Short mmCIF file of C-alpha atoms and ligand atoms in Angstrom, two decimals:
data_model
loop_
_atom_site.label_atom_id
_atom_site.label_comp_id
_atom_site.label_asym_id
_atom_site.label_seq_id
_atom_site.Cartn_x
_atom_site.Cartn_y
_atom_site.Cartn_z
CA MET A 2 -16.17 15.40 5.51
CA LEU A 3 -15.80 13.79 2.09
CA ASN A 4 -12.53 11.98 1.22
CA LEU A 5 -11.53 13.23 -2.25
CA GLN A 6 -9.13 11.16 -4.35
CA ALA A 7 -8.18 10.72 -7.98
CA LYS A 8 -7.28 7.45 -9.79
CA GLY A 9 -6.75 6.18 -13.32
CA PHE A 10 -9.27 3.86 -15.18
CA ASP A 11 -6.99 0.80 -14.38
CA ALA A 12 -7.94 1.25 -10.74
CA LEU A 13 -11.73 0.55 -11.32
CA ALA A 14 -12.86 -2.67 -9.70
CA THR A 15 -15.96 -4.75 -10.61
CA SER A 16 -17.50 -3.81 -7.13
CA ASP A 17 -17.40 0.00 -7.80
CA THR A 18 -20.13 2.20 -8.70
CA VAL A 19 -19.04 4.53 -11.56
CA ALA A 20 -20.79 7.86 -12.10
CA MET A 21 -20.58 9.60 -15.43
CA LEU A 22 -21.76 13.07 -16.39
CA CYS A 23 -23.03 13.45 -19.90
CA THR A 24 -24.68 16.15 -22.20
CA GLN A 25 -27.63 15.29 -24.38
CA GLU A 26 -25.46 15.37 -27.47
CA GLN A 27 -23.00 12.81 -25.88
CA VAL A 28 -25.77 10.36 -24.79
CA ALA A 29 -27.40 10.56 -28.23
CA SER A 30 -24.09 9.46 -29.92
CA ASN A 31 -22.72 7.37 -26.96
CA VAL A 32 -19.33 9.02 -27.43
CA PHE A 33 -18.98 9.72 -23.58
CA ILE A 34 -18.15 6.11 -22.88
CA PRO A 35 -14.60 5.65 -22.19
CA GLU A 36 -12.97 2.51 -23.73
CA GLN A 37 -12.48 0.73 -20.36
CA LEU A 38 -16.33 0.67 -19.72
CA HIS A 39 -17.27 -0.43 -23.31
CA ASN A 40 -17.99 -3.99 -22.00
CA VAL A 41 -20.30 -2.68 -19.27
CA PHE A 42 -22.41 -0.51 -21.56
CA ALA A 43 -22.74 -3.35 -23.98
CA LEU A 44 -24.86 -5.00 -21.39
CA ILE A 45 -27.25 -2.15 -20.45
CA ASP A 46 -29.79 0.01 -22.39
CA ILE A 47 -29.47 3.68 -21.89
CA LYS A 48 -31.86 4.79 -24.75
CA THR A 49 -34.52 6.00 -22.32
CA PHE A 50 -32.04 8.38 -20.62
CA LYS A 51 -32.11 11.79 -22.19
CA ALA A 52 -29.48 13.59 -20.05
CA LYS A 53 -31.84 16.21 -18.92
CA PRO A 54 -30.02 18.33 -16.25
CA ASN A 55 -30.12 16.81 -12.74
CA SER A 56 -31.79 13.55 -13.91
CA TYR A 57 -30.02 10.47 -13.39
CA TYR A 58 -30.11 6.68 -14.58
CA TYR A 59 -28.84 3.89 -12.45
CA ASN A 60 -28.05 0.27 -13.27
CA ALA A 61 -26.41 -2.21 -10.95
CA LEU A 62 -25.06 -5.27 -12.84
CA LYS A 63 -23.66 -8.36 -11.29
CA ASN A 64 -19.84 -8.73 -11.38
CA LYS A 65 -19.52 -5.45 -13.23
CA PRO A 66 -19.16 -1.84 -11.99
CA ALA A 67 -22.65 -0.33 -11.29
CA ILE A 68 -23.29 2.71 -13.51
CA LEU A 69 -24.81 5.96 -12.59
CA LEU A 70 -25.48 8.42 -15.31
CA VAL A 71 -26.24 12.16 -14.60
CA GLY A 72 -27.53 14.57 -17.21
CA LEU A 73 -25.88 17.97 -17.99
CA GLY A 74 -28.49 18.93 -20.53
CA PRO A 75 -27.46 20.44 -23.95
CA GLN A 76 -23.71 21.01 -24.30
CA LYS A 77 -24.18 24.85 -25.15
CA ASP A 78 -25.81 25.28 -21.70
CA VAL A 79 -23.00 23.66 -19.68
CA THR A 80 -21.21 25.89 -17.25
CA ALA A 81 -19.27 25.54 -13.95
CA GLU A 82 -22.46 25.75 -12.07
CA THR A 83 -24.07 22.99 -14.23
CA LEU A 84 -21.11 20.68 -13.29
CA ARG A 85 -21.22 21.50 -9.58
CA ASN A 86 -25.16 21.03 -9.53
CA ALA A 87 -24.73 17.73 -11.57
CA ALA A 88 -22.21 16.54 -8.77
CA SER A 89 -24.87 17.27 -6.27
CA THR A 90 -27.11 14.97 -8.19
CA ILE A 91 -24.59 12.22 -7.94
CA ILE A 92 -24.50 12.75 -4.17
CA GLN A 93 -28.30 12.64 -4.07
CA ALA A 94 -28.40 9.43 -6.13
CA CYS A 95 -25.83 7.96 -3.81
CA GLN A 96 -28.01 8.83 -0.78
CA ASP A 97 -31.00 7.29 -2.59
CA LYS A 98 -29.12 4.09 -3.33
CA GLY A 99 -27.48 4.00 0.10
CA LEU A 100 -23.90 4.09 -1.41
CA THR A 101 -21.02 5.46 0.65
CA GLN A 102 -18.36 5.49 -2.08
CA ILE A 103 -18.60 6.56 -5.70
CA HIS A 104 -16.16 6.88 -8.65
CA ILE A 105 -16.80 9.91 -10.91
CA VAL A 106 -15.46 9.78 -14.38
CA VAL A 107 -14.26 13.31 -15.36
CA PRO A 108 -16.13 14.26 -18.57
CA LEU A 109 -14.42 15.62 -21.71
CA LEU A 110 -15.86 19.16 -21.92
CA THR A 111 -13.44 21.42 -23.60
CA ALA A 112 -15.64 24.53 -23.33
CA VAL A 113 -15.70 24.69 -19.57
CA PRO A 114 -12.44 25.33 -17.57
CA ASP A 115 -11.66 23.43 -14.40
CA VAL A 116 -14.15 20.51 -14.97
CA SER A 117 -12.63 18.32 -12.34
CA ARG A 118 -12.45 21.19 -9.75
CA CYS A 119 -16.10 21.82 -10.29
CA ILE A 120 -17.09 18.42 -9.94
CA ALA A 121 -15.02 18.11 -6.66
CA GLU A 122 -16.62 21.24 -5.29
CA GLY A 123 -20.13 20.24 -6.11
CA ALA A 124 -19.70 16.86 -4.51
CA PHE A 125 -18.04 18.08 -1.31
CA LEU A 126 -20.48 20.94 -0.79
CA SER A 127 -23.55 18.91 -1.36
CA ASN A 128 -22.45 16.15 0.79
CA TYR A 129 -23.83 17.91 4.06
CA ASN A 130 -26.56 17.75 6.53
CA PHE A 131 -27.23 19.45 9.82
CA ASN A 132 -28.76 16.79 11.94
CA ARG A 133 -27.15 17.13 15.45
CA TYR A 134 -30.49 17.72 17.03
CA LYS A 135 -32.20 14.73 15.64
CA THR A 136 -32.50 11.90 17.99
CA ASN A 137 -33.46 9.38 15.41
CA ASN A 138 -30.50 9.22 13.09
CA ASP A 139 -32.26 6.95 10.64
CA GLU A 140 -34.24 9.95 9.42
CA SER A 141 -31.38 11.44 7.38
CA ALA A 142 -29.53 9.44 4.60
CA PRO A 143 -25.92 8.73 5.51
CA LEU A 144 -23.40 11.03 3.78
CA LEU A 145 -20.92 9.87 1.26
CA GLN A 146 -17.47 8.87 2.66
CA LYS A 147 -15.42 8.68 -0.39
CA ALA A 148 -15.40 10.23 -3.99
CA VAL A 149 -12.73 9.21 -6.56
CA LEU A 150 -12.43 11.09 -9.68
CA VAL A 151 -11.40 8.85 -12.48
CA CYS A 152 -9.30 10.32 -15.22
CA ASP A 153 -6.13 9.85 -17.26
CA ASN A 154 -3.88 12.08 -15.26
CA PRO A 155 -4.88 11.41 -11.48
CA GLN A 156 -1.62 12.58 -9.95
CA GLN A 157 -1.97 16.07 -11.52
CA LEU A 158 -5.30 16.50 -9.66
CA SER A 159 -3.97 16.10 -6.16
CA PRO A 160 -3.04 19.74 -5.30
CA MET A 161 -6.42 21.01 -6.63
CA LEU A 162 -8.21 18.30 -4.64
CA LYS A 163 -6.41 19.29 -1.54
CA GLU A 164 -7.36 22.82 -2.02
CA VAL A 165 -11.02 21.98 -2.70
CA ALA A 166 -11.12 19.86 0.45
CA VAL A 167 -9.62 22.70 2.63
CA VAL A 168 -11.82 25.55 1.19
CA CYS A 169 -14.98 23.45 0.97
CA SER A 170 -14.65 21.92 4.41
CA ASN A 171 -14.41 25.38 5.91
CA THR A 172 -17.61 26.25 3.99
CA LEU A 173 -19.40 23.39 5.62
CA LEU A 174 -18.03 24.36 9.03
CA CYS A 175 -19.27 27.83 8.32
CA ARG A 176 -22.77 26.42 7.54
CA ASP A 177 -22.53 24.33 10.86
CA LEU A 178 -21.84 27.58 12.81
CA VAL A 179 -24.66 29.58 11.10
CA ASN A 180 -27.11 26.75 11.42
CA GLU A 181 -26.16 26.29 15.19
CA THR A 182 -28.83 27.63 17.74
CA THR A 183 -28.01 30.63 19.94
CA GLU A 184 -27.74 28.49 22.90
CA HIS A 185 -24.40 27.24 21.26
CA ALA A 186 -23.52 30.13 18.95
CA ASN A 187 -23.62 33.35 21.01
CA PRO A 188 -20.87 35.97 21.59
CA VAL A 189 -19.21 33.96 24.28
CA THR A 190 -18.94 30.80 22.40
CA ILE A 191 -18.05 32.32 19.03
CA ALA A 192 -15.13 34.14 20.81
CA LYS A 193 -13.93 30.91 22.27
CA LEU A 194 -14.21 29.19 18.91
CA ALA A 195 -12.21 31.83 17.23
CA LYS A 196 -9.55 31.31 19.57
CA LYS A 197 -9.65 27.58 19.10
CA ILE A 198 -9.55 27.95 15.37
CA ALA A 199 -6.72 30.34 15.49
CA ALA A 200 -4.59 27.88 17.58
CA GLN A 201 -5.07 25.21 15.08
CA HIS A 202 -3.91 27.15 12.14
CA ALA A 203 -0.98 29.47 13.29
CA ILE A 204 -3.40 32.36 13.47
CA GLN A 205 -2.90 35.10 16.09
CA CYS A 206 -6.16 35.93 17.87
CA THR A 207 -6.97 38.76 20.27
CA VAL A 208 -10.42 38.91 21.92
CA TYR A 209 -11.38 42.32 23.12
CA THR A 210 -13.78 42.10 26.07
CA LYS A 211 -16.53 44.57 27.13
CA LYS A 212 -13.99 46.27 29.38
CA ASP A 213 -11.62 46.68 26.54
CA ILE A 214 -14.44 47.75 24.21
CA THR A 215 -15.50 50.31 26.82
CA LYS A 216 -11.96 51.63 27.07
CA MET A 217 -11.59 51.78 23.31
CA LYS A 218 -14.87 53.79 23.09
CA MET A 219 -16.69 51.57 20.69
CA GLY A 220 -19.84 53.25 21.77
CA LEU A 221 -22.09 51.60 19.01
CA LEU A 222 -21.12 48.08 19.74
CA LEU A 223 -21.67 48.71 23.35
CA ALA A 224 -25.08 50.09 22.75
CA VAL A 225 -26.22 47.25 20.54
CA SER A 226 -25.29 44.57 23.09
CA ARG A 227 -26.76 46.37 25.99
CA GLY A 228 -30.08 44.35 26.14
CA SER A 229 -28.40 40.98 26.06
CA ILE A 230 -27.20 38.59 28.94
CA TYR A 231 -24.16 38.22 26.62
CA PRO A 232 -21.38 40.79 26.67
CA PRO A 233 -20.12 42.17 23.36
CA TYR A 234 -16.72 41.04 22.01
CA CYS A 235 -14.47 42.20 19.21
CA ILE A 236 -12.29 39.54 18.01
CA VAL A 237 -9.21 40.33 15.83
CA MET A 238 -7.54 37.40 14.00
CA ARG A 239 -4.15 37.90 12.28
CA TYR A 240 -2.69 35.57 9.72
CA ARG A 241 0.84 36.62 8.50
CA GLY A 242 1.50 34.61 5.36
CA ALA A 243 4.01 37.31 4.17
CA PRO A 244 5.98 38.26 7.19
CA SER A 245 8.38 40.36 5.31
CA LYS A 246 5.60 42.55 3.82
CA LYS A 247 3.53 45.11 5.61
CA GLU A 248 0.66 44.93 3.12
CA SER A 249 -2.53 43.38 4.42
CA ILE A 250 -6.10 42.90 3.66
CA ALA A 251 -8.86 43.05 6.36
CA ILE A 252 -12.13 41.12 6.45
CA VAL A 253 -14.76 42.50 8.67
CA GLY A 254 -17.86 40.37 9.55
CA LYS A 255 -21.25 41.25 11.17
CA GLY A 256 -21.65 39.10 14.19
CA ILE A 257 -25.09 39.60 15.50
CA THR A 258 -25.78 36.18 17.15
CA PHE A 259 -29.65 36.83 17.39
CA ASP A 260 -31.46 39.89 15.84
CA THR A 261 -34.85 40.39 17.78
CA GLY A 262 -34.92 43.92 16.16
CA GLY A 263 -34.59 45.17 19.85
CA ILE A 264 -37.22 47.78 20.98
CA ASN A 265 -38.20 47.87 17.26
CA LEU A 266 -39.05 44.24 17.71
CA LYS A 267 -39.29 42.11 14.50
CA PRO A 268 -42.75 40.48 13.86
CA THR A 269 -43.53 36.77 13.37
CA GLY A 270 -42.52 35.78 9.87
CA HIS A 271 -39.31 37.84 10.12
CA ILE A 272 -37.67 36.85 13.54
CA GLU A 273 -37.49 33.04 13.31
CA THR A 274 -34.44 32.80 11.18
CA MET A 275 -32.41 35.52 12.98
CA ARG A 276 -29.71 33.38 14.12
CA THR A 277 -28.43 33.84 10.64
CA ASP A 278 -27.38 37.49 11.60
CA MET A 279 -23.82 36.24 12.39
CA ALA A 280 -23.18 34.81 8.91
CA GLY A 281 -20.79 37.54 8.12
CA ALA A 282 -18.70 36.65 11.10
CA ALA A 283 -18.84 32.97 10.45
CA THR A 284 -17.77 33.48 6.85
CA SER A 285 -14.78 35.68 8.05
CA ILE A 286 -13.46 33.18 10.51
CA TYR A 287 -13.67 30.37 8.14
CA ALA A 288 -12.33 32.21 5.24
CA ILE A 289 -9.08 33.34 7.20
CA ALA A 290 -8.92 29.72 8.44
CA ALA A 291 -8.98 28.43 4.90
CA VAL A 292 -6.27 31.00 3.88
CA ALA A 293 -4.06 29.91 6.79
CA GLN A 294 -4.59 26.25 6.14
CA MET A 295 -3.49 26.69 2.56
CA LYS A 296 -0.57 28.92 3.66
CA LEU A 297 -1.37 31.61 1.22
CA PRO A 298 1.70 34.04 1.02
CA ILE A 299 -0.48 37.22 2.01
CA ASN A 300 -1.23 38.93 5.36
CA VAL A 301 -4.93 38.65 6.29
CA HIS A 302 -6.78 40.05 9.28
CA ALA A 303 -10.36 39.31 10.27
CA VAL A 304 -12.15 41.76 12.54
CA ILE A 305 -15.52 40.45 14.11
CA PRO A 306 -17.80 42.43 16.32
CA LEU A 307 -20.11 40.18 18.24
CA ALA A 308 -23.35 41.01 19.87
CA GLU A 309 -26.97 39.94 20.61
CA ASN A 310 -29.63 42.35 19.68
CA MET A 311 -32.07 41.71 22.45
CA ILE A 312 -35.17 43.51 23.66
CA SER A 313 -35.06 43.97 27.42
CA HIS A 314 -35.25 46.76 30.04
CA THR A 315 -31.50 47.44 29.60
CA ALA A 316 -31.68 47.60 25.67
CA TYR A 317 -30.87 50.76 23.70
CA LYS A 318 -33.85 52.80 22.53
CA PRO A 319 -34.99 54.77 19.45
CA GLY A 320 -33.98 58.51 20.02
CA ASP A 321 -30.72 57.62 21.89
CA VAL A 322 -27.49 59.07 20.67
CA PHE A 323 -24.25 57.44 20.90
CA THR A 324 -20.54 58.23 20.07
CA ALA A 325 -18.80 55.69 17.61
CA TYR A 326 -15.18 54.65 17.93
CA ASN A 327 -14.30 57.38 15.23
CA GLY A 328 -15.96 60.16 17.34
CA LYS A 329 -18.98 60.59 15.12
CA THR A 330 -22.41 60.77 17.02
CA VAL A 331 -25.26 58.62 15.77
CA GLU A 332 -28.94 59.09 16.52
CA ILE A 333 -30.73 55.75 16.79
CA LEU A 334 -34.01 55.84 14.70
CA SER A 335 -34.36 52.05 14.64
CA THR A 336 -32.83 49.50 17.01
CA ASP A 337 -33.42 46.96 14.17
CA ALA A 338 -30.57 48.75 12.06
CA GLU A 339 -28.00 47.23 14.57
CA GLY A 340 -25.65 45.54 12.01
CA ARG A 341 -24.37 48.86 10.58
CA LEU A 342 -23.81 50.15 14.13
CA ILE A 343 -21.37 47.28 15.23
CA LEU A 344 -19.81 47.24 11.75
CA ALA A 345 -19.24 50.93 12.04
CA ASP A 346 -17.14 50.69 15.13
CA ALA A 347 -15.18 47.66 13.53
CA LEU A 348 -14.55 49.26 10.31
CA SER A 349 -13.05 52.50 11.75
CA PHE A 350 -11.17 50.38 14.37
CA THR A 351 -9.82 48.37 11.50
CA GLU A 352 -8.82 51.39 9.43
CA LYS A 353 -7.15 53.20 12.21
CA THR A 354 -5.33 50.51 14.04
CA ILE A 355 -4.56 47.80 11.46
CA LYS A 356 -4.26 50.22 8.52
CA PRO A 357 -4.90 47.53 5.84
CA ASN A 358 -4.51 48.10 2.15
CA ALA A 359 -8.11 47.05 1.58
CA ILE A 360 -11.28 46.16 3.72
CA ILE A 361 -14.05 43.87 2.79
CA ASP A 362 -16.96 43.52 4.92
CA LEU A 363 -19.67 40.88 4.85
CA ALA A 364 -22.88 41.38 6.48
CA THR A 365 -26.52 40.17 6.57
CA LEU A 366 -27.44 43.75 6.60
CA THR A 367 -30.71 44.53 4.98
CA GLY A 368 -34.05 42.97 4.14
CA ALA A 369 -34.09 45.33 1.21
CA CYS A 370 -31.31 43.21 -0.33
CA ILE A 371 -33.61 40.16 -0.38
CA VAL A 372 -36.37 42.39 -1.95
CA SER A 373 -33.98 43.41 -4.76
CA PHE A 374 -31.98 40.12 -5.42
CA GLY A 375 -33.87 37.37 -3.68
CA GLU A 376 -31.56 34.53 -2.31
CA ILE A 377 -29.52 34.17 -5.50
CA VAL A 378 -27.38 37.34 -5.65
CA ALA A 379 -25.47 39.29 -3.01
CA ALA A 380 -25.31 43.13 -3.34
CA TYR A 381 -21.92 44.80 -3.16
CA LEU A 382 -20.93 48.42 -2.97
CA THR A 383 -17.53 49.78 -3.11
CA ASN A 384 -15.34 52.94 -3.38
CA ASP A 385 -12.62 51.18 -5.40
CA GLU A 386 -12.79 50.08 -9.11
CA GLN A 387 -9.82 47.63 -8.84
CA LEU A 388 -11.49 45.85 -5.84
CA SER A 389 -14.77 45.64 -7.86
CA THR A 390 -12.97 44.08 -10.81
CA ALA A 391 -11.17 41.55 -8.57
CA LEU A 392 -14.38 40.61 -6.63
CA THR A 393 -16.33 40.13 -9.87
CA LYS A 394 -13.51 37.80 -11.23
CA ALA A 395 -13.57 35.78 -7.87
CA SER A 396 -17.37 35.55 -7.96
CA GLY A 397 -17.23 34.24 -11.63
CA ALA A 398 -14.86 31.51 -10.51
CA THR A 399 -16.76 30.25 -7.47
CA GLY A 400 -20.28 30.71 -8.73
CA GLU A 401 -21.26 32.94 -5.82
CA LYS A 402 -23.13 35.60 -7.56
CA ILE A 403 -22.77 39.41 -6.76
CA TRP A 404 -24.15 42.56 -8.21
CA ARG A 405 -23.04 46.12 -7.81
CA LEU A 406 -25.07 49.02 -6.44
CA PRO A 407 -23.98 52.46 -6.40
CA LEU A 408 -22.65 54.74 -3.68
CA TYR A 409 -23.51 58.19 -4.98
CA LYS A 410 -22.75 61.04 -2.66
CA GLU A 411 -26.33 62.26 -3.11
CA TYR A 412 -27.53 59.52 -0.89
CA ASN A 413 -25.40 61.08 2.04
CA GLU A 414 -28.16 63.73 2.45
CA GLU A 415 -30.70 61.14 3.59
CA MET A 416 -28.46 60.20 6.59
CA LYS A 417 -28.24 63.58 8.23
CA SER A 418 -29.61 63.89 11.84
CA ASP A 419 -31.38 66.97 13.49
CA ILE A 420 -29.67 66.41 16.71
CA ALA A 421 -26.49 64.26 16.03
CA ASP A 422 -24.07 63.93 13.05
CA ILE A 423 -25.92 61.05 11.34
CA VAL A 424 -28.96 58.77 11.91
CA ASN A 425 -28.84 54.93 11.75
CA VAL A 426 -31.75 54.79 9.30
CA PRO A 427 -33.12 57.45 7.05
CA ALA A 428 -36.51 58.99 7.58
CA GLN A 429 -37.73 57.50 4.14
CA ARG A 430 -37.21 53.73 3.98
CA ASN A 431 -36.16 53.71 0.18
CA ALA A 432 -32.97 52.21 -1.31
CA GLY A 433 -32.32 50.11 1.98
CA THR A 434 -29.24 48.28 0.88
CA ILE A 435 -27.66 51.54 -0.48
CA MET A 436 -28.58 53.45 2.66
CA GLY A 437 -26.99 50.75 4.77
CA ALA A 438 -23.64 51.01 2.93
CA THR A 439 -23.89 54.87 2.87
CA PHE A 440 -24.10 54.74 6.62
CA LEU A 441 -21.05 52.53 6.81
CA LYS A 442 -19.20 54.86 4.33
CA ASN A 443 -19.03 57.26 7.32
CA PHE A 444 -16.60 54.97 9.10
CA VAL A 445 -14.08 54.40 6.26
CA GLU A 446 -11.98 57.33 5.40
CA ASP A 447 -9.67 56.63 2.66
CA THR A 448 -9.01 52.77 2.47
CA PRO A 449 -10.34 50.75 -0.64
CA TRP A 450 -13.38 49.15 0.80
CA VAL A 451 -16.06 46.79 -0.30
CA HIS A 452 -19.19 45.99 1.58
CA ILE A 453 -21.17 42.78 0.66
CA ASP A 454 -24.69 42.52 1.75
CA ILE A 455 -25.43 38.73 2.16
CA ALA A 456 -28.83 38.96 3.77
CA GLY A 457 -30.36 36.89 0.92
CA THR A 458 -27.53 34.49 0.07
CA ALA A 459 -26.49 33.45 3.47
CA TRP A 460 -29.70 31.57 4.18
CA TYR A 461 -31.87 29.49 1.72
CA SER A 462 -35.48 28.93 2.26
CA LYS A 463 -34.99 25.86 0.06
CA LYS A 464 -32.26 23.55 -1.29
CA ARG A 465 -30.74 24.59 -4.62
CA GLY A 466 -28.40 22.20 -6.30
CA TYR A 467 -25.24 21.94 -4.22
CA VAL A 468 -26.49 24.49 -1.60
CA PRO A 469 -28.74 23.11 1.02
CA LYS A 470 -31.76 24.61 2.85
CA TYR A 471 -30.80 26.95 5.76
CA ALA A 472 -27.10 28.16 6.12
CA THR A 473 -25.30 28.28 2.77
CA GLY A 474 -21.73 29.15 3.69
CA PHE A 475 -21.93 31.87 1.04
CA GLY A 476 -18.81 33.82 0.83
CA VAL A 477 -16.09 31.51 2.29
CA ARG A 478 -15.08 30.45 -1.22
CA LEU A 479 -15.44 33.85 -2.58
CA LEU A 480 -13.27 35.49 0.09
CA TYR A 481 -10.69 32.77 -0.26
CA ARG A 482 -10.51 33.11 -4.06
CA PHE A 483 -10.52 36.90 -3.88
CA ILE A 484 -7.63 36.83 -1.40
CA LYS A 485 -5.71 34.20 -3.21
CA ASP A 486 -5.84 36.23 -6.44
CA LEU A 487 -4.90 39.70 -4.79
CA ALA A 488 -1.50 40.88 -5.73
CA LEU A 489 -0.68 43.11 -2.52
N1 LIG B 515 -30.41 41.45 10.15
C1 LIG B 515 -31.34 42.35 9.46
C2 LIG B 515 -31.31 42.21 7.94
C3 LIG B 515 -31.83 40.84 7.56
C4 LIG B 515 -33.10 40.74 7.07
C5 LIG B 515 -30.96 39.82 7.36
C6 LIG B 515 -33.60 39.51 6.65
C7 LIG B 515 -31.42 38.63 6.91
C8 LIG B 515 -32.78 38.35 6.49
C9 LIG B 515 -30.95 43.81 9.82
O1 LIG B 515 -30.45 44.04 11.06
C10 LIG B 515 -32.19 44.63 9.69
O2 LIG B 515 -33.15 44.34 10.61
N2 LIG B 515 -32.29 45.56 8.78
C11 LIG B 515 -33.43 46.46 8.76
C12 LIG B 515 -32.99 47.76 8.53
C13 LIG B 515 -34.15 48.69 8.51
C14 LIG B 515 -34.53 49.10 9.97
C15 LIG B 515 -33.53 50.10 7.94
C16 LIG B 515 -34.42 45.89 7.68
O3 LIG B 515 -33.82 45.34 6.70
O4 LIG B 515 -35.54 45.90 7.86
ZN1 LIG B 516 -31.81 44.21 12.64
ZN1 LIG B 517 -29.37 42.50 11.95
#
């Protein structure tokens, strides 16, 4: 993981590489060059560099700091995301040039808040690869070891840099877990991992086994897990950052470690990436870990139902009816709509036994979410305006984009079953993301609740700026920020 530091200009040595981020206007008028570097810039010609977003210029002089310029584009277009992505260009350039350390001058940009935080985040989050299955290490460029932010007030940055390192390292660990193969990321290993992480960060952790789940009558989680060699688990992690208060928030994360679709088997083209279906679980584990590591003064629970949705002679079948933890009966019309089933049991268990003040669930729930929003935006649906406002604010701060969909009661009609209380998928396959949330609504009675569908955002089919191809870690920073800003 990246070692993030801050230093003053006086600490720059002639052997350092100094990266600078500059807008088109700044480059045109040379105003971005700090006094301490005037002598270096006198020796180089940057006229050809137009500061286009994500373009860079590199010049290594003898006996002077090497200069790396990264473009930010026109000043009016510079946002927090521009800075995070520009920081990822710095990391890319360092990899191209084989550098393991970089000094980054914090640019003067009054229109964007938290400039140094955004640069630190972008650098930390783009300094990532998943190459543990490569036998030839030469194939991937080495990662950066150290990034030093250079500014006039280095001491003031240190609490922020610590927080960025904690939250972003948990985001990278979340990516690792989602990228990991099912041989190493299955209900058994994830339950063990949750215990290990809990022990490291003063989090209590209870792992409910198949026996407990049977006793507790979580009929839907049991049904989904039935075709797999792995038993189901339900993990409950508890972080008590405000021991004198009874208020708490609960995170619930979908933990399907592989989604074959079950008897409604997924076809080629849709099944290959389905180890991503535990991204909600991974996000929940690493978000609570980040909260605990930062010792935030708030009580947080993470409830994580884990199962593998397999096709086999023991698998549950279309037409079966099962009774949920809250007593409602569910007719299975598709064994591929399994996420909502395990979440249903986890949600009503959370509401009834933990009694939190708010529940936020994350799930790679519907392909329809990708149809609507692609990989850029997560859908969210909620029964509470305050939660909606708070989540939108957190999303604005972290750059993890979300968009609200409605939960009108008219949609409830579509979920009625002829033979049981509800079906798990409606007869007509319209409004898939809304129908998924409408199903879940049956398992939350009166607790403020948000459901976030991360089917598109959890897994990228290509690299985008500071977010790599495959597992993105979407939601760890969002949840952390949301929880930090909650006043319970
Ligand atoms: N895990 C999938 C949703 C998904 C699709 C996540 C693509 C990530 C990428 C979920 O369990 C699923 O299969 N949903 C079905 C629901 C349908 C049967 C109503 C879907 O989206 O097709
Ligand atoms: Zn499915
Ligand atoms: Zn699924």
